[in-house]
C-alpha atoms as one frame of an Amber mdcrd trajectory, in Angstrom:
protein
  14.695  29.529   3.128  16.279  28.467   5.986  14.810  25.266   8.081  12.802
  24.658   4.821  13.179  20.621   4.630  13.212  20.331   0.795  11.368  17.583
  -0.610  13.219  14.859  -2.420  13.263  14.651  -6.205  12.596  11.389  -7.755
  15.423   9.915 -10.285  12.831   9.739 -13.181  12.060  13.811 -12.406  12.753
  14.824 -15.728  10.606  11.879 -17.348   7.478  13.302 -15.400   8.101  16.942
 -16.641   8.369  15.567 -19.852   4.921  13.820 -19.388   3.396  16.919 -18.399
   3.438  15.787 -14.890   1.831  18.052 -12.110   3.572  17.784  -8.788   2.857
  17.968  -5.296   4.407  16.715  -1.864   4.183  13.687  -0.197   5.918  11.385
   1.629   8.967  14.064   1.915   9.359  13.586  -1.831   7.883  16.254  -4.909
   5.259  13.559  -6.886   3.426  13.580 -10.017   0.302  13.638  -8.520  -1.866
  13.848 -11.887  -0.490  13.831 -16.017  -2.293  15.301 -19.022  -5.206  12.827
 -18.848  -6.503  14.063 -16.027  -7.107  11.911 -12.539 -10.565  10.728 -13.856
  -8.870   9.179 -17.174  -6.104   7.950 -15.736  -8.169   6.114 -13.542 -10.295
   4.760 -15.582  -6.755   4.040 -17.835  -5.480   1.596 -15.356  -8.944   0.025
 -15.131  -8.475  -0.290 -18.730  -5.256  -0.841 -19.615  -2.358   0.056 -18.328
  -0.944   2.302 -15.730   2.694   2.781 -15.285   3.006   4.571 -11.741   6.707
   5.784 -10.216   6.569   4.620  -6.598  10.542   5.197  -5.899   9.531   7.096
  -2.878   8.878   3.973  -1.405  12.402   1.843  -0.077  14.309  -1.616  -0.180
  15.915  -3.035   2.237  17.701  -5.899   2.224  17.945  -8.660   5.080  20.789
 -11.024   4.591  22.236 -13.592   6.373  22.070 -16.603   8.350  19.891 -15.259
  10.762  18.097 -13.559   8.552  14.343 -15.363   9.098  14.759 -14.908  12.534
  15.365 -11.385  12.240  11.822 -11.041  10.207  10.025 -12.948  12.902  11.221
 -10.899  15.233  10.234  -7.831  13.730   7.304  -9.125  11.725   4.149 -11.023
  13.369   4.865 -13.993  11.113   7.384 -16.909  10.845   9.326 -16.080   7.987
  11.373 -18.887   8.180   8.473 -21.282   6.803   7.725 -18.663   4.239   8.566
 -20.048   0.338  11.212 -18.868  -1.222  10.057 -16.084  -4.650   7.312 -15.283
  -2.477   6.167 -11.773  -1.190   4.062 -11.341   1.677   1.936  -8.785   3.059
   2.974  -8.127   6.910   3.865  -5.071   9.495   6.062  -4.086  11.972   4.624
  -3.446  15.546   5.908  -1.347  18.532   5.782  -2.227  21.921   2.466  -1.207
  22.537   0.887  -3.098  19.472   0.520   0.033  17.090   1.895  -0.093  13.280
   5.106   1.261  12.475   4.422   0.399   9.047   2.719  -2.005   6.922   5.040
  -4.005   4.374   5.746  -6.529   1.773   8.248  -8.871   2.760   9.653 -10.993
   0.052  11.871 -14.296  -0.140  14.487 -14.684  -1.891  16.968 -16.883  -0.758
  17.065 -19.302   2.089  19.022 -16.560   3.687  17.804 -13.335   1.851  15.053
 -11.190   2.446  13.458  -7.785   0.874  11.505  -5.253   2.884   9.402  -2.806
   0.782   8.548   0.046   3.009   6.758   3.317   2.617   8.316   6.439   1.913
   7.716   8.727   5.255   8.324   5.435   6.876  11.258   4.621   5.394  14.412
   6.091   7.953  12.246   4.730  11.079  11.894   1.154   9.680  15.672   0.875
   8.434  16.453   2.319  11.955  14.051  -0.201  13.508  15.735  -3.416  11.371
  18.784  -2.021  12.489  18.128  -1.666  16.400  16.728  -5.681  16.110  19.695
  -7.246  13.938  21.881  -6.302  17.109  20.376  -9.769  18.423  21.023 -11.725
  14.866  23.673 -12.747  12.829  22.207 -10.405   9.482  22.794  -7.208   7.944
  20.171  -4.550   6.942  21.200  -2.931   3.987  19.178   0.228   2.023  19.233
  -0.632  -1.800  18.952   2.502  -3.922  16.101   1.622  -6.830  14.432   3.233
  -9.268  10.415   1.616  -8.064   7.806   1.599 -10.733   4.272  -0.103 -10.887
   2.894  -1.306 -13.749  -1.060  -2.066 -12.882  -4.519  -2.778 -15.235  -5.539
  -6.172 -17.905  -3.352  -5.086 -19.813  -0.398  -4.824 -17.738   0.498  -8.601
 -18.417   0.908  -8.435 -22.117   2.885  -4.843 -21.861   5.582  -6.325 -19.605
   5.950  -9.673 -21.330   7.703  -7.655 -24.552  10.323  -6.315 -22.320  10.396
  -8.986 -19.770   9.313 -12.650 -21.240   9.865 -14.256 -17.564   6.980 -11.766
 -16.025   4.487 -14.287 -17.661   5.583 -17.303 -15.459   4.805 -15.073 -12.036
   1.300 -15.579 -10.345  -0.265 -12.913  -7.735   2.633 -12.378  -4.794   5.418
 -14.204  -6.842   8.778 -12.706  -6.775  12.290 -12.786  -8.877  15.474 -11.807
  -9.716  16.591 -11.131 -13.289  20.588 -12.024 -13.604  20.960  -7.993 -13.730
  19.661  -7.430 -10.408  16.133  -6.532 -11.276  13.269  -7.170  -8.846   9.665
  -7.852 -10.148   6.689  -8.554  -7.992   3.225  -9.747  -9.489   1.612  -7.799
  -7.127   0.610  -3.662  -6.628  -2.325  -1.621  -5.010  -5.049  -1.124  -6.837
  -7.020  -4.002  -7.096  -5.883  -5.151 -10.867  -2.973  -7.901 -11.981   0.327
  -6.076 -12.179   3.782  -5.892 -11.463   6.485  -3.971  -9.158   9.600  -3.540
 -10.561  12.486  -2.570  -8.984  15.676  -1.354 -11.295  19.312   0.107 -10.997
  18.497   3.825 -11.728  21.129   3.406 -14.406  18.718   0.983 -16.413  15.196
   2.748 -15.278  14.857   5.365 -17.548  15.315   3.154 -20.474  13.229   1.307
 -19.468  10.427   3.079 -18.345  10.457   5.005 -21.951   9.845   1.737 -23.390
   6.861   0.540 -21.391   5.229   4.172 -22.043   5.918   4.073 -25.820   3.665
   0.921 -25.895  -0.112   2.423 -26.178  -1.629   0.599 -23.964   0.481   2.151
 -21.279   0.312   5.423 -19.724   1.570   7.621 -16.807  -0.528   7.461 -14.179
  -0.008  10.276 -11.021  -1.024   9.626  -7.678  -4.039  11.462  -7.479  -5.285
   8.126  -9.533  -3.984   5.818  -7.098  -5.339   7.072  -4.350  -8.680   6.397
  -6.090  -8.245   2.984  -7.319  -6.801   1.819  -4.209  -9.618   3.132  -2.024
 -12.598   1.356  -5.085 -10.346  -1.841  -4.037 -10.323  -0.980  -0.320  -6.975
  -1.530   0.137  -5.246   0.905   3.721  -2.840   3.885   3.255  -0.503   4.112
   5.934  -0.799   7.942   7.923  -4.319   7.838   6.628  -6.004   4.378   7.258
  -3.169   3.176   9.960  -0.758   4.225  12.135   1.537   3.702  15.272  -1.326
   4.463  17.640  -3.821   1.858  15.436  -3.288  -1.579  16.227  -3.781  -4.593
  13.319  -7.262  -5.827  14.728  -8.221  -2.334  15.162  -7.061  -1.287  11.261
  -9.072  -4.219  10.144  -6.131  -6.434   8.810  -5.769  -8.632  11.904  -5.790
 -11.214   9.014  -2.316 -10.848   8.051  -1.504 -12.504  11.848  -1.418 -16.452
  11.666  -3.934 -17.339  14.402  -1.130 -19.269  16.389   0.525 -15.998  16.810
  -2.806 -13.965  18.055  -2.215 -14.657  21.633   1.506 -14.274  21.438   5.005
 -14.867  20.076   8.550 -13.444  19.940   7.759 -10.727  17.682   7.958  -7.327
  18.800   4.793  -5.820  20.132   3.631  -9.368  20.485   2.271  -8.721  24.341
   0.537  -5.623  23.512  -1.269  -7.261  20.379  -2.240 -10.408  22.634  -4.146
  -7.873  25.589  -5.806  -6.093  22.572  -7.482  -8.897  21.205  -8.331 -10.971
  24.937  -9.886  -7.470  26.128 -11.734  -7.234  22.309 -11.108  -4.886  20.230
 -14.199  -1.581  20.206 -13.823  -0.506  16.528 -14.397  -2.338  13.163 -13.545
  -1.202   9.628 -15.962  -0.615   6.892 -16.618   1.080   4.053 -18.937   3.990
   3.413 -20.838   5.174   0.113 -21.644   9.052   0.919 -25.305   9.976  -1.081
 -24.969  12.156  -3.312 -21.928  13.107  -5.918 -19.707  14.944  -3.116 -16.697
  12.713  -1.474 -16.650  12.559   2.450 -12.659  13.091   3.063 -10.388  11.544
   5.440 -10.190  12.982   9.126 -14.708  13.339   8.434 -16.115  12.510  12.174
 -19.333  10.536  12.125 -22.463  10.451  13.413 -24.980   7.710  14.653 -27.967
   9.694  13.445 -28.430  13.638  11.184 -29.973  15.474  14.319 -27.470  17.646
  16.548 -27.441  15.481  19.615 -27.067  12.010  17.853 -23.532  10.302  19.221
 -20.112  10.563  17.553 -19.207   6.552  16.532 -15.786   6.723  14.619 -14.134
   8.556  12.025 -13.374   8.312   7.676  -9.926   7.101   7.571  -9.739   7.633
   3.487 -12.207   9.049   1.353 -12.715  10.539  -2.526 -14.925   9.739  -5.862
 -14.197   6.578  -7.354 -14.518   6.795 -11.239 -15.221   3.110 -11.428 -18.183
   2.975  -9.586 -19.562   6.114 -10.085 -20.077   7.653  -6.886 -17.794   8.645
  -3.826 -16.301   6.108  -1.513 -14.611   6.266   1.630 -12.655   3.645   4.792
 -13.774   4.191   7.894 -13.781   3.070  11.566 -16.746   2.757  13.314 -17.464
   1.609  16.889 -18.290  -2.543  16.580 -22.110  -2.232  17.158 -22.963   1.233
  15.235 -24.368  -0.403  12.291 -23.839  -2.932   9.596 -23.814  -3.592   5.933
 -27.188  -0.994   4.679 -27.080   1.122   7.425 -27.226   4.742   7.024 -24.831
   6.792   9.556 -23.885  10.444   8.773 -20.176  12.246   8.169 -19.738  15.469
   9.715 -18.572  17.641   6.152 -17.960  21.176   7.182 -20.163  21.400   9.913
 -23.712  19.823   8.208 -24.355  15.698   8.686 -23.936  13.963   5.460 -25.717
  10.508   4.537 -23.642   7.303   3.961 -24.593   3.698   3.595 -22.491   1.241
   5.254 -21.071  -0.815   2.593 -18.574  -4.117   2.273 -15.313  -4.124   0.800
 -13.985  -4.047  -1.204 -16.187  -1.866  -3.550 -14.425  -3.079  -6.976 -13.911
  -6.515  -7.586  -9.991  -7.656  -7.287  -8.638  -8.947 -10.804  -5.860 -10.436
  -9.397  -3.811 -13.137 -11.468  -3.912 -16.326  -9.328  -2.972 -18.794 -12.265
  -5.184 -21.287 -14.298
């Protein structure tokens, strides 16, 4: 039809029909969002075992050269030239006004090599943004076609180590090359140890058949992730942040070195300094509705059930979460509406719904730190 935008296909396409996979939209590309197992097995899979998730909607980018730290600092609220070398880091890029063009990992590896992994919808916007700044710098921004898979659960470790011995020496946030170009991250988003990797799309489908023919692993859609990452309370961007949604405001001011709270050379650096003198009116929490039925994102809330009580902030993210048992949900809140055991209400097609203010995250993080 014309002025239809179709969605991208990913390069594994055929390896999801195989699976079974069901697809949907998102991010601009057609997604498995759920397999055979269903989103409450596959969830409880990764928990488990081991998930093997295609997230090749998201993109690389490479920043190279001798400027290249500077040209992270500048576009990053962090100074990336202090920042070890195999090491990824969880950062964001700000506009002028202090709201979140995306939220990032930004990984080390060389004295004069960096790699951006940014989200799918955000991807043209941030390579366009890269490019605008490295007009100041001597570095290049280059997109790096990969084939982007996540391998996440207790068992993930033990999987990867038959196909890729070196995975074992990585701790959480650790990065490396393999001599073929391969990327692999000890890191992912849902709360368990597990590994990024980043192939040639040449080698991916190989390899992806290999890790799925071991039984501990299975596919995993993204119905599933959305699930596990909201049980580890980890943000979506478009859902849980955005470009009007500054850090402090998102609730991951944390990922700011203090020295850089009141300002810096970074973009949006001003902006995020005024924020945080003038205090910041909204907090981040998360919410368990009563009850078996999930509050959704885009749910208004309510200081008290009765008609006239006041509106105080809004679900960002919201669904059942199969490890705990009940539904879970992000919100924003204003700062003094309530604290940890507090009962506010969600506004779920038109009648007030009971939630407890809880603390994140609401599983525990299993996250390989060494030892």
């Amino acid at each position: 039809m014309s002025g239809v935008k179709m969605a991208k296909q990913l390069p594994l396409k055929e390896l999801h029909v195989a699976a079974g996979a069901r697809f949907g939209p998102f991010a601009g590309y057609d997604m498995p969002i759920t397999y055979p197992l269903g989103v409450m097995k596959e969830h409880l899979h990764t928990r488990e075992a081991a998930g093997l998730f295609d997230i090749s909607h998201m993109s690389h980018i490479e920043v190279r050269g001798p400027q290249a730290a500077n040209l992270i600092s500048r576009a990053c609220p962090y100074d990336a030239s202090v920042q070890p070398l195999r090491t990824g880091r969880y950062t964001y890029m700000l506009n002028d006004q202090g709201g979140m063009i995306d939220d990032l990992i930004v990984s080390r590896l060389g004295d004069e090599r960096f790699l951006v992994v940014a989200n799918g919808a955000c991807a043209d916007k941030d390579l366009a943004h890269l490019e605008q700044i490295s007009a100041d710098f001597d570095a290049t921004v280059t997109h790096i076609p990969r084939v982007f898979l996540a391998l996440q659960g207790p068992k993930a470790a033990e999987a990867l180590a038959k196909l890729i011995p070196a995975s074992g020496t990585l701790v959480f946030m650790q990065v490396t090359e393999l001599s073929d170009g391969t990327f692999l991250s000890r890191s992912g988003y849902t709360g368990e140890d597990g590994f990024e990797i980043g192939l040639s799309p040449d080698a991916a489908e190989d390899f992806a058949k290999q890790l799925v023919s071991d039984p501990a692993v299975e596919w995993i859609g993204l119905g599933a992730r959305d699930s596990l990452r909201i049980e580890a309370g980890l943000p979506l961007y478009g859902q849980d942040m955005d470009e009007d949604t500054d850090p402090a405001t998102a609730g991951l001011i944390w990922a700011v070195p203090k020295d850089l709270r009141s300002g810096g050379a970074y973009v949006g650096a001003q902006a995020l300094a005024e924020i945080l003198a003038g205090g910041v009116s909204r907090k981040r929490i998360g919410l368990k509705p009563e009850g078996r039925a999930p509050v959704r994102g885009g749910s208004v809330l309510f200081a008290g059930e009765a008609p006239d009580a006041p509106e105080i902030g809004i679900v960002t993210s919201g669904g059942f979460g199969p490890s705990c048992g009940h539904p879970v949900a992000i919100g924003r809140i204003e700062k003094s509406a309530g604290a940890a055991g507090d009962r506010i209400y969600a506004d779920v097609r038109g009648k007030r719904h009971a939630c407890s203010i809880e603390k994140l995250p609401f599983v525990e993080h299993n996250y390989f730190r060494g030892g």
